Every structure is written in C-alpha cells, then in structure tokens.
Short mmCIF file of C-alpha atoms in Angstrom, two decimals:
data_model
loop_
_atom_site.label_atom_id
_atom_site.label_comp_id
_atom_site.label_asym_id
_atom_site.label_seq_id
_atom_site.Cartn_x
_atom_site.Cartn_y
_atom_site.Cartn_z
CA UNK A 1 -102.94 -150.53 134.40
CA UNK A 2 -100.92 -147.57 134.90
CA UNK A 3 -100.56 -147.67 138.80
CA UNK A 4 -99.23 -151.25 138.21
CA UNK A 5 -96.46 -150.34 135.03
CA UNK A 6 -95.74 -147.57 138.09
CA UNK A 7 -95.77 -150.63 141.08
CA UNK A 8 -93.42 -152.69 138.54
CA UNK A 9 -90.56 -149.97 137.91
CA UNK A 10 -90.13 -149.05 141.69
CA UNK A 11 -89.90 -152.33 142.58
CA UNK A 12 -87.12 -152.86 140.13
CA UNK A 13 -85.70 -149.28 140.27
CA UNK A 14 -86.49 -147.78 142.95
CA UNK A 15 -84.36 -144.75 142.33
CA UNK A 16 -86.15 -144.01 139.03
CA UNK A 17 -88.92 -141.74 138.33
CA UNK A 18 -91.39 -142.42 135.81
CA UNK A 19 -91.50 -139.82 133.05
CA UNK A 20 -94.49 -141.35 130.47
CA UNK A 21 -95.91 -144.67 129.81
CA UNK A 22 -97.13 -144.27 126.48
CA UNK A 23 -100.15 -147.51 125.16
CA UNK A 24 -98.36 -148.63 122.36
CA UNK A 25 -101.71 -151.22 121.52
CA UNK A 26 -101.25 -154.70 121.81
CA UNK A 27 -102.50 -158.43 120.44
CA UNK A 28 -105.31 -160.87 121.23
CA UNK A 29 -104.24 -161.54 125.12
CA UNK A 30 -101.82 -158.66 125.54
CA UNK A 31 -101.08 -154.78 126.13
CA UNK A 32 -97.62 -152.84 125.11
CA UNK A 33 -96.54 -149.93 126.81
CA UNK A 34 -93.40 -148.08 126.36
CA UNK A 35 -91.92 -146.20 129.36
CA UNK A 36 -89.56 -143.67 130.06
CA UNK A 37 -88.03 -142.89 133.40
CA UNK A 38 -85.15 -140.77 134.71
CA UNK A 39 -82.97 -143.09 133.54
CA UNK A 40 -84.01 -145.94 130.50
CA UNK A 41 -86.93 -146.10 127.96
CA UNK A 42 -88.19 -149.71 127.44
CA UNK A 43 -90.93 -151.62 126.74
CA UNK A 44 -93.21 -153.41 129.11
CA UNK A 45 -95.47 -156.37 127.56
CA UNK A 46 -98.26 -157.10 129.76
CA UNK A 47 -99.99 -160.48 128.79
CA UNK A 48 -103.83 -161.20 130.05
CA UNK A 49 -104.76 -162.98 132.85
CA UNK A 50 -105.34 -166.23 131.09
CA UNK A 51 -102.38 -168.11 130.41
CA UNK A 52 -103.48 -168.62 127.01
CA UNK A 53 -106.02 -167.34 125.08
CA UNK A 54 -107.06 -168.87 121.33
CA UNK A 55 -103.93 -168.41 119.33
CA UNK A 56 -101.82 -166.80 121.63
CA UNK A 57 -99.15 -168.41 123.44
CA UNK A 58 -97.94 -168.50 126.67
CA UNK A 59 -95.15 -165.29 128.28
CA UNK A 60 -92.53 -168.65 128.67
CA UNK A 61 -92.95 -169.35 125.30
CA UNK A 62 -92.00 -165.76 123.47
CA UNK A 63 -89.59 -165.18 126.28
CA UNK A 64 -87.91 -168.26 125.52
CA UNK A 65 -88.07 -167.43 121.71
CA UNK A 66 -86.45 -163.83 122.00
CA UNK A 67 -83.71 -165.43 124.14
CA UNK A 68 -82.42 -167.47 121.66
CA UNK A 69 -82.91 -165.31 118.32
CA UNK A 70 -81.22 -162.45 120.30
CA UNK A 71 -78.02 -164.56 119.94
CA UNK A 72 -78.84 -164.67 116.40
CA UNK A 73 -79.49 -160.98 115.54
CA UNK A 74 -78.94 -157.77 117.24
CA UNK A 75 -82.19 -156.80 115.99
CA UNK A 76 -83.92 -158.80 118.48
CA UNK A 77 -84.46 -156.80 121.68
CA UNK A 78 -83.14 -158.04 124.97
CA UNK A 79 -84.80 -159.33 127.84
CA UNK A 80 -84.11 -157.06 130.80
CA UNK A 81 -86.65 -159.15 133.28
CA UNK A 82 -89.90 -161.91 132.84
CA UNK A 83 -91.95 -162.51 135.72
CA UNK A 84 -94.70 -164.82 135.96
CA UNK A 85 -95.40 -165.28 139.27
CA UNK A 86 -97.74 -162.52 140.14
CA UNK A 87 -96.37 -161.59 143.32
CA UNK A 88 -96.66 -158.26 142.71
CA UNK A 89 -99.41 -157.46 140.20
CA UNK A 90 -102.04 -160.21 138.86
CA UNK A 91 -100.81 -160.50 135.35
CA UNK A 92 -97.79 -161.85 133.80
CA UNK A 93 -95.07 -159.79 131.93
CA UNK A 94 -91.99 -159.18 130.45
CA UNK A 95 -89.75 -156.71 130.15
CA UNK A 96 -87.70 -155.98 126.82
CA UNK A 97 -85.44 -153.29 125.62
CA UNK A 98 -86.66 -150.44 123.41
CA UNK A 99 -85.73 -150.00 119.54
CA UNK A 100 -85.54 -146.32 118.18
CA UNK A 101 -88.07 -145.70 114.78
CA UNK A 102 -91.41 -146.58 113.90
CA UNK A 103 -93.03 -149.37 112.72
CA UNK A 104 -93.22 -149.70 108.98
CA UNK A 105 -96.77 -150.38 108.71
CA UNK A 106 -97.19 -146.64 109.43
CA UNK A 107 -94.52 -145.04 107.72
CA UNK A 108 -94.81 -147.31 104.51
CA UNK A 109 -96.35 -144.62 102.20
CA UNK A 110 -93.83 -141.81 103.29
CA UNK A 111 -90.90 -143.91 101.91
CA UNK A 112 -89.32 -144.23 98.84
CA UNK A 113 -89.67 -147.94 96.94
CA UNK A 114 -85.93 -148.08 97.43
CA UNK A 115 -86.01 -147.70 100.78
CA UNK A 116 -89.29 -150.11 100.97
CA UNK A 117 -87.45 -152.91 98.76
CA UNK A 118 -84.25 -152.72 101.20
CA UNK A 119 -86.41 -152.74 104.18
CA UNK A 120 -88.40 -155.83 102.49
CA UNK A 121 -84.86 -157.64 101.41
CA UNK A 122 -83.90 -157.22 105.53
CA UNK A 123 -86.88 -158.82 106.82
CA UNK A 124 -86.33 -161.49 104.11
CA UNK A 125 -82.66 -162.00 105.25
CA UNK A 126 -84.14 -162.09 109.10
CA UNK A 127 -86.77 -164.41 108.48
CA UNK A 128 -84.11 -167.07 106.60
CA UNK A 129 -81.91 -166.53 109.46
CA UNK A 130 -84.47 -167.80 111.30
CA UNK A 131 -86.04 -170.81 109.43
CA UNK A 132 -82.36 -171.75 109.36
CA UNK A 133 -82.47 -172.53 113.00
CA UNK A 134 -83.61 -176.06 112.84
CA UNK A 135 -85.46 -178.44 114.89
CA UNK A 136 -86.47 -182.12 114.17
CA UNK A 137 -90.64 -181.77 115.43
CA UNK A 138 -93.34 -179.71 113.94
CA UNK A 139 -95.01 -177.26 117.11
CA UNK A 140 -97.26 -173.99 117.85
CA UNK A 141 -97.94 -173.25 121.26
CA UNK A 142 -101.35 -172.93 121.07
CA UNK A 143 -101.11 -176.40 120.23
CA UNK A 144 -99.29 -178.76 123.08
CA UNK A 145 -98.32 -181.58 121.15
CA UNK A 146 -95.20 -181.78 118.57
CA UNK A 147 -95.47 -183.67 115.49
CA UNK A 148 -93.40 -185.71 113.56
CA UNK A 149 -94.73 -184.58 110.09
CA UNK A 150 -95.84 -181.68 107.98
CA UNK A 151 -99.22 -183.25 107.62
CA UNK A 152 -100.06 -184.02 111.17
CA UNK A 153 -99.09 -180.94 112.05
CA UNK A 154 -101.26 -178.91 109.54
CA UNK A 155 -103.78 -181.31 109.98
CA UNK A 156 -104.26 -180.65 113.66
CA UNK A 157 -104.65 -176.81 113.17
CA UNK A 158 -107.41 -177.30 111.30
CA UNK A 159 -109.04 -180.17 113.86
CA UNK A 160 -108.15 -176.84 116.39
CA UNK A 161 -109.77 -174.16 114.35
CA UNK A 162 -112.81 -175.82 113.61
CA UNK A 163 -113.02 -176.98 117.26
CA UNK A 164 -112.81 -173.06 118.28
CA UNK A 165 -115.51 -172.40 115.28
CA UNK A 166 -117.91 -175.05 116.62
CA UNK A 167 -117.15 -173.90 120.48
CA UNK A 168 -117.71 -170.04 119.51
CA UNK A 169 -119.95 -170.34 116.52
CA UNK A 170 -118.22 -168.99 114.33
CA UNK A 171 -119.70 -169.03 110.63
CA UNK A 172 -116.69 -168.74 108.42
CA UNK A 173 -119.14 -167.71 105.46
CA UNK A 174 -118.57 -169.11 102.18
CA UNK A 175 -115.98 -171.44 102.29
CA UNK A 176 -116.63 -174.44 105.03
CA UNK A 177 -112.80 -175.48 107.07
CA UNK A 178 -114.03 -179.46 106.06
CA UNK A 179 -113.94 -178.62 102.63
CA UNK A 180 -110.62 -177.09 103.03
CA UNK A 181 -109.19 -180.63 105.81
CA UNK A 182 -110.82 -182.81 102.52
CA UNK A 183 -108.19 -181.39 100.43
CA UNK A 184 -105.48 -181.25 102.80
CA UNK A 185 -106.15 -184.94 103.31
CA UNK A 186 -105.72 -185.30 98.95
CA UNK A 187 -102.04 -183.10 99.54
CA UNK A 188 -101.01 -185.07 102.22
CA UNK A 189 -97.83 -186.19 100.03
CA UNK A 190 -96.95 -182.27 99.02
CA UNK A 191 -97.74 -180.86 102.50
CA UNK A 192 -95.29 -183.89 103.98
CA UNK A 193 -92.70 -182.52 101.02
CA UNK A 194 -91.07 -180.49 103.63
CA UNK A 195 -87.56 -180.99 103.33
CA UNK A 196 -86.31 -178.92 106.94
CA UNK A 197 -88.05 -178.09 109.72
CA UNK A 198 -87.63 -174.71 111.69
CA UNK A 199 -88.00 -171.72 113.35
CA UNK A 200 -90.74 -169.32 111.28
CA UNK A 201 -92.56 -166.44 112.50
CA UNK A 202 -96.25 -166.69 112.24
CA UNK A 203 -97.22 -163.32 112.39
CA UNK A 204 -94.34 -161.21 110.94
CA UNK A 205 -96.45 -158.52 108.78
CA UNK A 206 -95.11 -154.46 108.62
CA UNK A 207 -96.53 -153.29 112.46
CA UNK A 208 -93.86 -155.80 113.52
CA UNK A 209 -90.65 -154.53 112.22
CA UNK A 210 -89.16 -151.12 113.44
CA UNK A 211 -87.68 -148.70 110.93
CA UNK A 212 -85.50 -145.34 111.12
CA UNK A 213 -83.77 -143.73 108.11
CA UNK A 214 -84.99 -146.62 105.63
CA UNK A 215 -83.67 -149.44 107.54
CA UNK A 216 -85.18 -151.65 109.65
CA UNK A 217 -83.85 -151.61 113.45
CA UNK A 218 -85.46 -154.14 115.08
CA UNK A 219 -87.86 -156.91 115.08
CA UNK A 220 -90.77 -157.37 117.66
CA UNK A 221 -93.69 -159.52 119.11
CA UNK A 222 -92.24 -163.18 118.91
CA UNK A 223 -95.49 -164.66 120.24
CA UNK A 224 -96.36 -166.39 116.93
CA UNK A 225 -93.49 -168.20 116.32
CA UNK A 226 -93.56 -171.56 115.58
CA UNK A 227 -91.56 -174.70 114.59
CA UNK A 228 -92.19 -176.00 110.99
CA UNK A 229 -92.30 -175.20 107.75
CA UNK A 230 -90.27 -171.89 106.18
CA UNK A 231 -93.40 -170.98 103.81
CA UNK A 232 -95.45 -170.84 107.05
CA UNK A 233 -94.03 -167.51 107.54
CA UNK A 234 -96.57 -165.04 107.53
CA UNK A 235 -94.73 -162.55 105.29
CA UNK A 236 -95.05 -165.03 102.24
CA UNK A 237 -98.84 -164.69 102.11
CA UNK A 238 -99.01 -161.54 100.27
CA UNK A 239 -102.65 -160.64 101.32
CA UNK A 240 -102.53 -156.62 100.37
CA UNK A 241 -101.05 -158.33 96.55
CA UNK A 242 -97.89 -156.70 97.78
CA UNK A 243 -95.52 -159.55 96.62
CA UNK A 244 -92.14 -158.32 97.10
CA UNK A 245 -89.04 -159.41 94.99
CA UNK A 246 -86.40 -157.89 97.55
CA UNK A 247 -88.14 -160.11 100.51
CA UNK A 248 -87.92 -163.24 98.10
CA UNK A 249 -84.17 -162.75 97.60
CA UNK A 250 -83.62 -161.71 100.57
CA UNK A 251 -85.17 -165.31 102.12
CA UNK A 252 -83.35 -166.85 99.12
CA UNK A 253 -86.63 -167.98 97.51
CA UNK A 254 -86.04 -167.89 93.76
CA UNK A 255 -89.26 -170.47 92.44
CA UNK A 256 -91.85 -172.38 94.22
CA UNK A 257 -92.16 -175.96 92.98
CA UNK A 258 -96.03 -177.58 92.41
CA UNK A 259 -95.70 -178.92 96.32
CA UNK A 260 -94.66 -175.67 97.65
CA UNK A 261 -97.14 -173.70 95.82
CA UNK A 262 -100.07 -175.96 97.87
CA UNK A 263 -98.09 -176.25 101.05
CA UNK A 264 -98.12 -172.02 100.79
CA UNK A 265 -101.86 -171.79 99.27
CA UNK A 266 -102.58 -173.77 102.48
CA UNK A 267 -100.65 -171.84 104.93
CA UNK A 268 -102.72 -169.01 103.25
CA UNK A 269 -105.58 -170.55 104.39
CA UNK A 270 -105.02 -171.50 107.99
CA UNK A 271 -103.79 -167.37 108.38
CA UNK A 272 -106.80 -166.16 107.01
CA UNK A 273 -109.27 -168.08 108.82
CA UNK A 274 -107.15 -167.62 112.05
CA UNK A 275 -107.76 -164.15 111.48
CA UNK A 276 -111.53 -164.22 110.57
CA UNK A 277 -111.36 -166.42 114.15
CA UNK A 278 -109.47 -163.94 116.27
CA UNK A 279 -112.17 -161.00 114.40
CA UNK A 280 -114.66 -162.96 115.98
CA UNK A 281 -113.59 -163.30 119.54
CA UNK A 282 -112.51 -159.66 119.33
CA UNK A 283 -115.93 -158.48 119.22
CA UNK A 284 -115.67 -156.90 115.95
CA UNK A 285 -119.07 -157.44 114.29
CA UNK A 286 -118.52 -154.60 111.68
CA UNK A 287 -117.96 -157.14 108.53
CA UNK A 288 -117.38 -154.42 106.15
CA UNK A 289 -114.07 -153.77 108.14
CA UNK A 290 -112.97 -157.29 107.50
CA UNK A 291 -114.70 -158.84 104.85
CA UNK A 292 -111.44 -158.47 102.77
CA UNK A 293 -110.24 -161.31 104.63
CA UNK A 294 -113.75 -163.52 103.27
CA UNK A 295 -112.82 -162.59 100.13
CA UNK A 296 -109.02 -163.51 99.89
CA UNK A 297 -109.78 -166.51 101.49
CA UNK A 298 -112.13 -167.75 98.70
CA UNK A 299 -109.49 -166.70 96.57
CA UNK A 300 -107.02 -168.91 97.99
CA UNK A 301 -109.28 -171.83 98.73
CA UNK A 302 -110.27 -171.78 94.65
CA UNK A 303 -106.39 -171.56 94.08
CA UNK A 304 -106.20 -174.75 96.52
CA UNK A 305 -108.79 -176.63 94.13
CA UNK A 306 -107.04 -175.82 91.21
CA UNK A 307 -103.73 -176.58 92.05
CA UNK A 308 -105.01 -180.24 92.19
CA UNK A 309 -106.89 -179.92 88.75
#
C-alpha cells in the first residue's frame, strides 16, 4: 500500500517528495493514511476494492457528503481530489485536507471536564447544524432505496440486518432481531412521529472528532451519514453511560417526549446490533472484547418492552 500512496502523490505532484505516510487505522472497507511531503500534509482515504461492503457506503457517497457540509462548517476538511476510476492503482480514494490535534477518544482522560463539556457542547452544535440540513426522503447508502416514512425506513434496516445475520450466520445471542421488528411493527405510530427529516451522522462517537487545546478542530469520516431522523445520530446513544448535558444543549435537546424516547431506544438497537454485525465479519471471535455490546443491547431491548408497558 505504500508504493501506491507513493504512485498517487507523484502523479499529482510530481515535484514533491514524500517525507512519511503514517497508518492512521481505518473502518470496515477502508485504510487512512496521513502523509507529509516537501510541501503539504494531508490525508489519503483508501476505500477496499469492493464498492461496498456491509454497512459501508460507497467513496461517491462520503465525497458527496463532505462537499456539501464543508459549506456548512469550516470544520469539515476539504476535498483536494476523489478518484474512482482506478487508472492508476486498483482501489478507489479520496483525498482530504489534514486537521492539526488528536482525536478525542485518546486524549479524553488527559482533559479537564471543562474542556470535555465544551468539546461535547461543539459536537452537539455540529451535529444540529447538520440535522438542520433537510431533505424530504428517509436514506442510508447501504440501503439503495429512499423512503417516504420513518417506519419504512427503520423497518427495512432491520429486513437488511437480519438478511446479513441469516447470510453470515450470525447468532446475535440473547435477544432475537424478530423480536425486536415485532415491536417496531407495535411503534409504528411513534417511530413515524418524526416531525423533520435530515442530515445525521451515523457514526459520530470521540475517534471522529479532532481536538487541540480543548477545542475541537475538525470533524472526520462522513461515511455513515445518513438522511432521517436527528435522534439517529450516533452520539445520542450513550453506550459508555456517558450522557452529556453540554452535547444536549448544544443539539438543543432539552426533553425527550414518550415517542422520542422509543424512536431513540430503537436507534439504540439497530447501532448495537450493527456493531455486533460488523464484530462478526471482522473476524473478531474474542467475545470477551465485545460482549459489552450483548449486554447493552439487552438493556435497551428490555427498555424497548417497557416503554410500551
């Protein structure tokens, strides 16, 4: 992978000398490096050769995404080039330009809780700025149809992750995904209580927002956006039992109502058995590592039931 990040930057600048490339990890059907030449230091996203791989959308689809929330917020990095035509290496990738700090996941502990409830209140504030970019159809991209409705929508997640359950045989454990559709079928009037539809990042958690001197400086990965429902946003879901006050008022969420509290329960769901999904096809078989994720998500499931009660 390195001799092509080296192909890609002389072919673009071929007066530049490449200093480091630097892994910085990646997602599901990705790899992140950060490079430094001569002259520039930004970030190349290399996506796998699949155009899509179980939740993971497509490189048009975040590249389209980071266009038009980088005329929203300067905390969005830029596109500098996309290229999906494999001319000149055999994967797809994209380009973007490079935000100074660290991501907060890792430097959570070493800050103050002023600095973490400011940070918290910006990602709030980004997230609403966001969700306030509205659309009139439900959509994920893992998922080629739009939908009309909330229900629909949510309805054909779950049709998608039990489909990738029975196709990889997957065993969820103790809570079975029809028991969870059953109820989703008894909310269908709360979960279609969705009063505007719009932009909301799907997988906005603390390795996803870059911080320097206790403020956050940028916002990354945009390939889990979707278009629906503002308590979809992944942020909300408070699996760690971190709930955060600053985030709420920064997102300008001051109560949940009885149909938001099992339109969120159920978005609690669908992340947590997206993730026991994505553990699977990862390889991981270590279930100690993970089984924090079983365990929330019989928590939430019994909060489901008894919301109804």
């Amino acid at each position: 992978m390195i001799a092509h990040i080296n192909k890609i930057i002389q072919n673009l600048w071929p007066n530049e000398q490449v200093i480091q490339i630097e892994n910085l990890g990646g997602g599901f059907n990705n790899t992140v490096f950060l490079v430094n030449t001569t002259i520039r230091k930004i970030v190349i996203k290399c996506f796998g050769k699949s155009k899509t791989s179980c939740f993971s959308s497509c490189i048009e689809w975040e590249a389209s995404i980071i266009s038009l929330l980088s005329k929203y917020s300067y905390k969005v990095p830029k596109i500098i080039y996309c290229d999906t035509h494999r001319s000149l290496v055999n994967f797809d990738y994209i380009i973007i330009s490079y935000f100074e700090g660290e991501n907060f996941e890792a430097i959570r502990n070493t800050l103050s809780q002023t600095e973490i409830e400011t940070i918290e209140y910006e990602i709030g504030e980004f997230c609403q700025l966001v969700s306030n970019i509205k659309k009139e159809y439900y959509y994920a991209p893992w998922i080629p149809l739009t939908h009309a409705n909330n229900f629909s929508f949510i309805a054909d997640i779950f049709k998608y992750m039990i489909g990738m359950c029975s196709k990889y045989k997957i065993d969820i454990q103790r809570v079975h995904l029809e028991d969870i559709q059953c109820l989703i079928y008894r909310y269908k009037n709360e979960i279609n209580s969705v009063d505007e539809v719009g932009y909301c990042n799907f997988d906005l958690w603390d390795g996803n927002v870059i911080v320097k001197d206790g403020r956050v400086t940028g916002f990354v990965d945009f390939e889990h956006v979707i278009i629906g429902d503002k308590l979809m946003t992944y942020y909300l879901c408070d699996f760690h039992s971190r709930k955060s006050i600053a985030f709420l008022k920064g997102m300008n969420i001051k109560s949940l109502s009885h149909s938001e509290k099992i339109r969120l329960t159920t978005y609690r769901c669908i992340i947590l058995i997206k993730m026991i999904i994505e553990q699977n096809l990862r390889g991981n078989t270590d279930m100690s590592s993970y089984i924090w994720i079983h365990n929330k998500l019989d928590i939430e499931f019994n909060n489901l039931i008894q919301l109804g009660e």
